[in-house]
GROMACS .gro file of C-alpha atoms in nm:
model
  294
    1MET     CA    1   7.395  -3.730   0.815
    2PRO     CA    2   7.208  -3.443   0.999
    3ARG     CA    3   6.938  -3.382   0.732
    4ASP     CA    4   6.568  -3.490   0.759
    5GLU     CA    5   6.382  -3.705   0.510
    6HIS     CA    6   6.295  -3.360   0.302
    7GLY     CA    7   6.645  -3.274   0.291
    8ASN     CA    8   6.634  -2.983   0.531
    9LEU     CA    9   6.927  -2.945   0.780
   10VAL     CA   10   6.880  -3.055   1.148
   11ALA     CA   11   7.143  -3.017   1.416
   12GLY     CA   12   7.424  -3.262   1.436
   13THR     CA   13   7.687  -3.306   1.669
   14VAL     CA   14   7.900  -3.046   1.771
   15SER     CA   15   8.252  -3.147   1.878
   16PRO     CA   16   8.431  -3.001   2.209
   17ARG     CA   17   8.574  -2.654   2.191
   18ARG     CA   18   8.936  -2.637   2.083
   19PRO     CA   19   9.192  -2.481   2.288
   20ILE     CA   20   9.358  -2.131   2.220
   21PRO     CA   21   9.691  -2.083   2.376
   22ALA     CA   22   9.690  -1.877   2.684
   23SER     CA   23   9.939  -1.629   2.540
   24ILE     CA   24   9.695  -1.496   2.269
   25PRO     CA   25   9.507  -1.196   2.410
   26ARG     CA   26   9.139  -1.243   2.469
   27PRO     CA   27   8.855  -1.024   2.388
   28GLU     CA   28   8.709  -0.871   2.699
   29TYR     CA   29   8.363  -1.078   2.662
   30VAL     CA   30   8.527  -1.419   2.707
   31GLY     CA   31   8.451  -1.601   2.997
   32ARG     CA   32   8.126  -1.360   3.018
   33ALA     CA   33   7.756  -1.382   2.954
   34ALA     CA   34   7.779  -1.107   2.731
   35PRO     CA   35   7.999  -0.805   2.600
   36ALA     CA   36   8.053  -0.498   2.810
   37PRO     CA   37   7.848  -0.208   2.713
   38TYR     CA   38   8.046  -0.039   2.426
   39ASP     CA   39   8.096   0.345   2.497
   40GLY     CA   40   8.307   0.468   2.201
   41ASP     CA   41   8.241   0.585   1.878
   42ASP     CA   42   8.281   0.464   1.528
   43ILE     CA   43   8.552   0.662   1.423
   44TYR     CA   44   8.921   0.565   1.408
   45THR     CA   45   9.239   0.682   1.335
   46PRO     CA   46   9.452   0.564   1.025
   47GLU     CA   47   9.697   0.408   1.295
   48GLN     CA   48   9.369   0.230   1.439
   49VAL     CA   49   9.233   0.164   1.088
   50GLU     CA   50   9.551  -0.025   0.979
   51LEU     CA   51   9.552  -0.253   1.291
   52ILE     CA   52   9.171  -0.335   1.170
   53ARG     CA   53   9.305  -0.425   0.843
   54GLU     CA   54   9.559  -0.660   0.990
   55SER     CA   55   9.269  -0.849   1.156
   56GLY     CA   56   9.084  -0.819   0.883
   57ARG     CA   57   9.360  -0.993   0.656
   58ILE     CA   58   9.381  -1.278   0.899
   59ALA     CA   59   9.023  -1.345   0.885
   60ALA     CA   60   8.988  -1.327   0.518
   61THR     CA   61   9.286  -1.546   0.449
   62ALA     CA   62   9.132  -1.795   0.721
   63VAL     CA   63   8.794  -1.780   0.489
   64GLU     CA   64   8.976  -1.849   0.173
   65LEU     CA   65   9.161  -2.152   0.317
   66ALA     CA   66   8.824  -2.266   0.436
   67GLY     CA   67   8.691  -2.234   0.070
   68GLU     CA   68   8.978  -2.432  -0.067
   69ALA     CA   69   8.860  -2.736   0.131
   70ILE     CA   70   8.504  -2.702   0.047
   71ARG     CA   71   8.357  -3.013  -0.135
   72PRO     CA   72   8.107  -3.282  -0.113
   73GLY     CA   73   8.181  -3.514   0.198
   74VAL     CA   74   8.338  -3.263   0.398
   75ARG     CA   75   8.220  -3.198   0.745
   76THR     CA   76   8.168  -2.830   0.868
   77ASP     CA   77   8.360  -2.902   1.180
   78GLU     CA   78   8.647  -2.983   0.947
   79LEU     CA   79   8.617  -2.616   0.816
   80ASP     CA   80   8.646  -2.510   1.168
   81VAL     CA   81   8.956  -2.675   1.236
   82ILE     CA   82   9.117  -2.511   0.923
   83VAL     CA   83   9.009  -2.147   1.014
   84HIS     CA   84   9.049  -2.212   1.400
   85ASP     CA   85   9.431  -2.352   1.333
   86TYR     CA   86   9.512  -2.048   1.096
   87ILE     CA   87   9.410  -1.781   1.305
   88VAL     CA   88   9.581  -1.902   1.596
   89SER     CA   89   9.881  -1.944   1.403
   90GLN     CA   90   9.891  -1.574   1.350
   91ASP     CA   91   9.892  -1.515   1.730
   92ALA     CA   92   9.501  -1.384   1.662
   93TYR     CA   93   9.197  -1.496   1.864
   94PRO     CA   94   8.896  -1.633   1.666
   95SER     CA   95   8.635  -1.376   1.779
   96THR     CA   96   8.332  -1.604   1.788
   97VAL     CA   97   8.486  -1.839   2.053
   98GLY     CA   98   8.335  -1.746   2.355
   99TYR     CA   99   8.128  -1.472   2.223
  100ARG     CA  100   7.783  -1.512   2.399
  101GLY     CA  101   7.869  -1.882   2.451
  102PHE     CA  102   7.928  -1.957   2.064
  103PRO     CA  103   8.151  -2.244   2.067
  104LYS     CA  104   8.365  -2.216   1.737
  105ALA     CA  105   8.596  -2.009   1.507
  106VAL     CA  106   8.349  -1.979   1.235
  107CYS     CA  107   7.986  -1.979   1.159
  108THR     CA  108   7.904  -2.218   0.878
  109SER     CA  109   7.546  -2.159   0.729
  110ILE     CA  110   7.432  -2.427   0.453
  111ASN     CA  111   7.131  -2.349   0.219
  112GLU     CA  112   6.853  -2.217   0.441
  113VAL     CA  113   7.050  -2.120   0.730
  114ILE     CA  114   7.047  -1.752   0.706
  115CYS     CA  115   7.331  -1.722   0.965
  116HIS     CA  116   7.519  -1.821   1.289
  117GLY     CA  117   7.510  -2.190   1.200
  118ILE     CA  118   7.761  -2.385   1.432
  119PRO     CA  119   8.030  -2.618   1.299
  120ASP     CA  120   7.920  -2.978   1.375
  121ASP     CA  121   7.906  -3.338   1.183
  122THR     CA  122   7.694  -3.186   0.885
  123VAL     CA  123   7.841  -3.324   0.571
  124LEU     CA  124   7.846  -3.099   0.245
  125GLU     CA  125   7.634  -3.233  -0.056
  126ASN     CA  126   7.683  -3.164  -0.410
  127GLY     CA  127   7.481  -2.841  -0.486
  128ASP     CA  128   7.474  -2.696  -0.129
  129ILE     CA  129   7.563  -2.330  -0.066
  130ILE     CA  130   7.746  -2.235   0.269
  131ASN     CA  131   7.853  -1.921   0.386
  132ILE     CA  132   8.183  -1.914   0.586
  133ASP     CA  133   8.158  -1.592   0.820
  134VAL     CA  134   8.491  -1.545   1.015
  135THR     CA  135   8.620  -1.260   1.244
  136ALA     CA  136   8.971  -1.220   1.389
  137PHE     CA  137   9.095  -1.018   1.714
  138LYS     CA  138   9.463  -0.897   1.732
  139ASN     CA  139   9.569  -0.576   1.866
  140GLY     CA  140   9.289  -0.515   2.027
  141VAL     CA  141   9.084  -0.480   1.700
  142HIS     CA  142   8.828  -0.730   1.516
  143GLY     CA  143   8.814  -0.771   1.153
  144ASP     CA  144   8.477  -0.959   1.047
  145LEU     CA  145   8.376  -1.072   0.708
  146SER     CA  146   8.200  -1.381   0.531
  147LYS     CA  147   8.165  -1.507   0.176
  148THR     CA  148   7.932  -1.784   0.012
  149PHE     CA  149   8.067  -2.082  -0.130
  150ILE     CA  150   7.895  -2.324  -0.407
  151VAL     CA  151   7.935  -2.701  -0.331
  152GLY     CA  152   8.058  -2.882  -0.632
  153GLU     CA  153   7.800  -2.803  -0.884
  154ALA     CA  154   7.476  -2.608  -0.830
  155ARG     CA  155   7.148  -2.527  -1.017
  156GLN     CA  156   7.189  -2.205  -1.237
  157GLU     CA  157   6.936  -2.029  -1.013
  158VAL     CA  158   7.146  -2.107  -0.698
  159VAL     CA  159   7.458  -1.971  -0.894
  160ASP     CA  160   7.263  -1.664  -0.958
  161LEU     CA  161   7.175  -1.612  -0.615
  162VAL     CA  162   7.527  -1.637  -0.491
  163ASP     CA  163   7.681  -1.427  -0.769
  164ARG     CA  164   7.368  -1.150  -0.720
  165THR     CA  165   7.431  -1.152  -0.330
  166ARG     CA  166   7.754  -1.062  -0.396
  167GLU     CA  167   7.684  -0.774  -0.624
  168ALA     CA  168   7.436  -0.664  -0.362
  169MET     CA  169   7.741  -0.615  -0.109
  170ASN     CA  170   7.924  -0.449  -0.387
  171ARG     CA  171   7.647  -0.196  -0.460
  172GLY     CA  172   7.592  -0.146  -0.089
  173ILE     CA  173   7.986  -0.069  -0.060
  174LYS     CA  174   7.968   0.147  -0.363
  175ALA     CA  175   7.707   0.398  -0.203
  176VAL     CA  176   7.922   0.469   0.102
  177ALA     CA  177   8.055   0.813   0.105
  178PRO     CA  178   8.089   1.078   0.384
  179GLY     CA  179   7.803   1.328   0.429
  180ARG     CA  180   7.559   1.050   0.302
  181GLN     CA  181   7.326   0.895   0.560
  182ILE     CA  182   7.354   0.499   0.653
  183ASN     CA  183   7.012   0.438   0.512
  184VAL     CA  184   7.137   0.495   0.135
  185ILE     CA  185   7.348   0.142   0.177
  186GLY     CA  186   7.035  -0.069   0.226
  187ARG     CA  187   6.838   0.147  -0.050
  188ALA     CA  188   7.110   0.055  -0.288
  189ILE     CA  189   7.098  -0.297  -0.187
  190GLU     CA  190   6.712  -0.345  -0.159
  191SER     CA  191   6.656  -0.184  -0.496
  192TYR     CA  192   6.906  -0.434  -0.680
  193ALA     CA  193   6.756  -0.746  -0.498
  194LYS     CA  194   6.390  -0.659  -0.602
  195ARG     CA  195   6.492  -0.677  -0.961
  196PHE     CA  196   6.523  -1.047  -0.941
  197GLY     CA  197   6.244  -1.126  -0.679
  198TYR     CA  198   6.460  -1.168  -0.390
  199GLY     CA  199   6.369  -1.109  -0.037
  200VAL     CA  200   6.614  -0.907   0.180
  201VAL     CA  201   6.658  -1.019   0.533
  202ARG     CA  202   6.597  -0.730   0.767
  203ASP     CA  203   6.637  -0.848   1.122
  204TYR     CA  204   7.026  -0.901   1.085
  205THR     CA  205   7.227  -0.625   0.968
  206GLY     CA  206   7.537  -0.464   0.926
  207HIS     CA  207   7.737  -0.320   1.253
  208GLY     CA  208   8.010  -0.118   1.378
  209VAL     CA  209   8.321  -0.295   1.448
  210GLY     CA  210   8.692  -0.226   1.563
  211THR     CA  211   8.766  -0.230   1.931
  212ALA     CA  212   8.416  -0.386   1.974
  213PHE     CA  213   8.282  -0.705   1.778
  214HIS     CA  214   7.951  -0.505   1.757
  215SER     CA  215   7.968  -0.143   1.869
  216GLY     CA  216   7.589  -0.056   1.842
  217LEU     CA  217   7.625   0.102   1.496
  218ILE     CA  218   7.336  -0.058   1.283
  219VAL     CA  219   7.365  -0.083   0.891
  220PRO     CA  220   7.013  -0.189   0.766
  221HIS     CA  221   7.034  -0.371   0.409
  222TYR     CA  222   6.701  -0.259   0.323
  223ASP     CA  223   6.533   0.083   0.236
  224ALA     CA  224   6.499   0.224   0.580
  225ALA     CA  225   6.457   0.571   0.520
  226PRO     CA  226   6.392   0.833   0.711
  227ALA     CA  227   6.519   0.595   0.997
  228PHE     CA  228   6.878   0.511   1.040
  229ASP     CA  229   7.004   0.863   0.954
  230GLN     CA  230   7.312   0.862   1.101
  231VAL     CA  231   7.559   1.073   0.857
  232MET     CA  232   7.869   0.859   0.767
  233GLU     CA  233   8.184   1.034   0.836
  234VAL     CA  234   8.574   0.975   0.736
  235GLY     CA  235   8.732   0.715   0.956
  236MET     CA  236   8.397   0.531   1.025
  237VAL     CA  237   8.432   0.159   1.021
  238PHE     CA  238   8.143  -0.096   0.987
  239THR     CA  239   8.039  -0.407   0.802
  240ILE     CA  240   7.776  -0.442   0.536
  241GLU     CA  241   7.653  -0.773   0.499
  242PRO     CA  242   7.339  -0.835   0.298
  243MET     CA  243   7.137  -1.168   0.331
  244LEU     CA  244   6.920  -1.258   0.002
  245THR     CA  245   6.671  -1.533  -0.009
  246MET     CA  246   6.477  -1.691  -0.292
  247GLY     CA  247   6.188  -1.732  -0.044
  248THR     CA  248   5.860  -1.570   0.003
  249LEU     CA  249   5.805  -1.272   0.201
  250GLU     CA  250   5.583  -1.293   0.534
  251HIS     CA  251   5.455  -0.939   0.477
  252PRO     CA  252   5.594  -0.669   0.238
  253GLY     CA  253   5.967  -0.649   0.243
  254ALA     CA  254   6.016  -0.899   0.558
  255ILE     CA  255   6.168  -1.256   0.562
  256ALA     CA  256   6.006  -1.496   0.800
  257TRP     CA  257   6.287  -1.703   1.025
  258ASP     CA  258   6.295  -1.949   1.271
  259THR     CA  259   6.588  -2.014   1.561
  260TRP     CA  260   6.724  -2.348   1.643
  261ALA     CA  261   6.741  -2.476   2.015
  262ASP     CA  262   7.092  -2.373   1.990
  263ASP     CA  263   6.980  -2.016   2.016
  264TRP     CA  264   7.247  -1.925   1.718
  265THR     CA  265   7.114  -2.110   1.398
  266ILE     CA  266   6.874  -1.912   1.174
  267THR     CA  267   6.700  -2.049   0.918
  268THR     CA  268   6.457  -1.913   0.661
  269ARG     CA  269   6.064  -2.039   0.778
  270ASP     CA  270   6.019  -2.177   0.425
  271LYS     CA  271   6.358  -2.329   0.395
  272ALA     CA  272   6.408  -2.132   0.074
  273LEU     CA  273   6.789  -2.103   0.002
  274THR     CA  274   6.973  -1.794   0.130
  275ALA     CA  275   7.310  -1.645   0.034
  276GLN     CA  276   7.531  -1.377   0.234
  277PHE     CA  277   7.843  -1.166   0.175
  278GLU     CA  278   8.021  -0.938   0.398
  279HIS     CA  279   8.317  -0.680   0.452
  280THR     CA  280   8.435  -0.467   0.720
  281LEU     CA  281   8.515  -0.103   0.546
  282VAL     CA  282   8.629   0.225   0.663
  283VAL     CA  283   8.485   0.559   0.501
  284THR     CA  284   8.722   0.765   0.312
  285GLU     CA  285   8.710   1.100   0.149
  286ARG     CA  286   8.622   0.911  -0.185
  287GLY     CA  287   8.426   0.646  -0.066
  288ALA     CA  288   8.483   0.310   0.102
  289ASP     CA  289   8.823   0.115   0.181
  290ILE     CA  290   8.780  -0.269   0.247
  291LEU     CA  291   8.954  -0.363   0.526
  292THR     CA  292   8.909  -0.785   0.510
  293LEU     CA  293   9.110  -0.864   0.181
  294PRO     CA  294   9.361  -1.148   0.223
   0.00000   0.00000   0.00000
């Protein structure tokens, strides 16, 4: 099993990339080293929003199907098969496949992995937590979400971390309103996380999403004021995806992290557990409408 003598994760064996029917349209970045620069904005028409919702529904259903299979003894590569096969069955493309070389249809981030874990032969164990991050591309638009699951039964402090990270995301979503600055989202998230002594990962953020996987719009999950003062507008689409950790802070407000040799997997430097939840949403006259529900 890909864990060291201390129980910390190490890289496992990644299976070959799975085929996707040629009839399914690809995002423009597939087969390229990086996406083309995005020169659009983050405001979408109601018709475009409904297309994003369709992609979001496909991604969200894939997350739930993977979640139903999570239990001790399952390999993360098995979860990738579930996600990959479902998305393809909906004539959609798994957005992560081929994005800057990422090989799989889902990111599987276990325990100390903050984000971007690659499915491999790692076996889930009782008490683990695992984040399932899926994006689907259909009709020229992406829908992106993630959810953290508990494997079997976990300690109460681990259950609390997962529950409170979900609530942190929800509080960020509730802070969304036209006329407000983007930075109020992070203020709501960080103020809640601080109540429990959790650290908020600063270097990985929410982002604009739609015709581009990542548009360039940044949504911090910490109180970044007066920076990130862009004003939210009706029709703006982006993700909110806080990552909280029980670990120690490198300096006030910051979490130290490391990158594996695969250039994707990001772990807490102190190996503390970390959880994440994410939704894609659109700003409405009344607040936010979540676009990534099954």
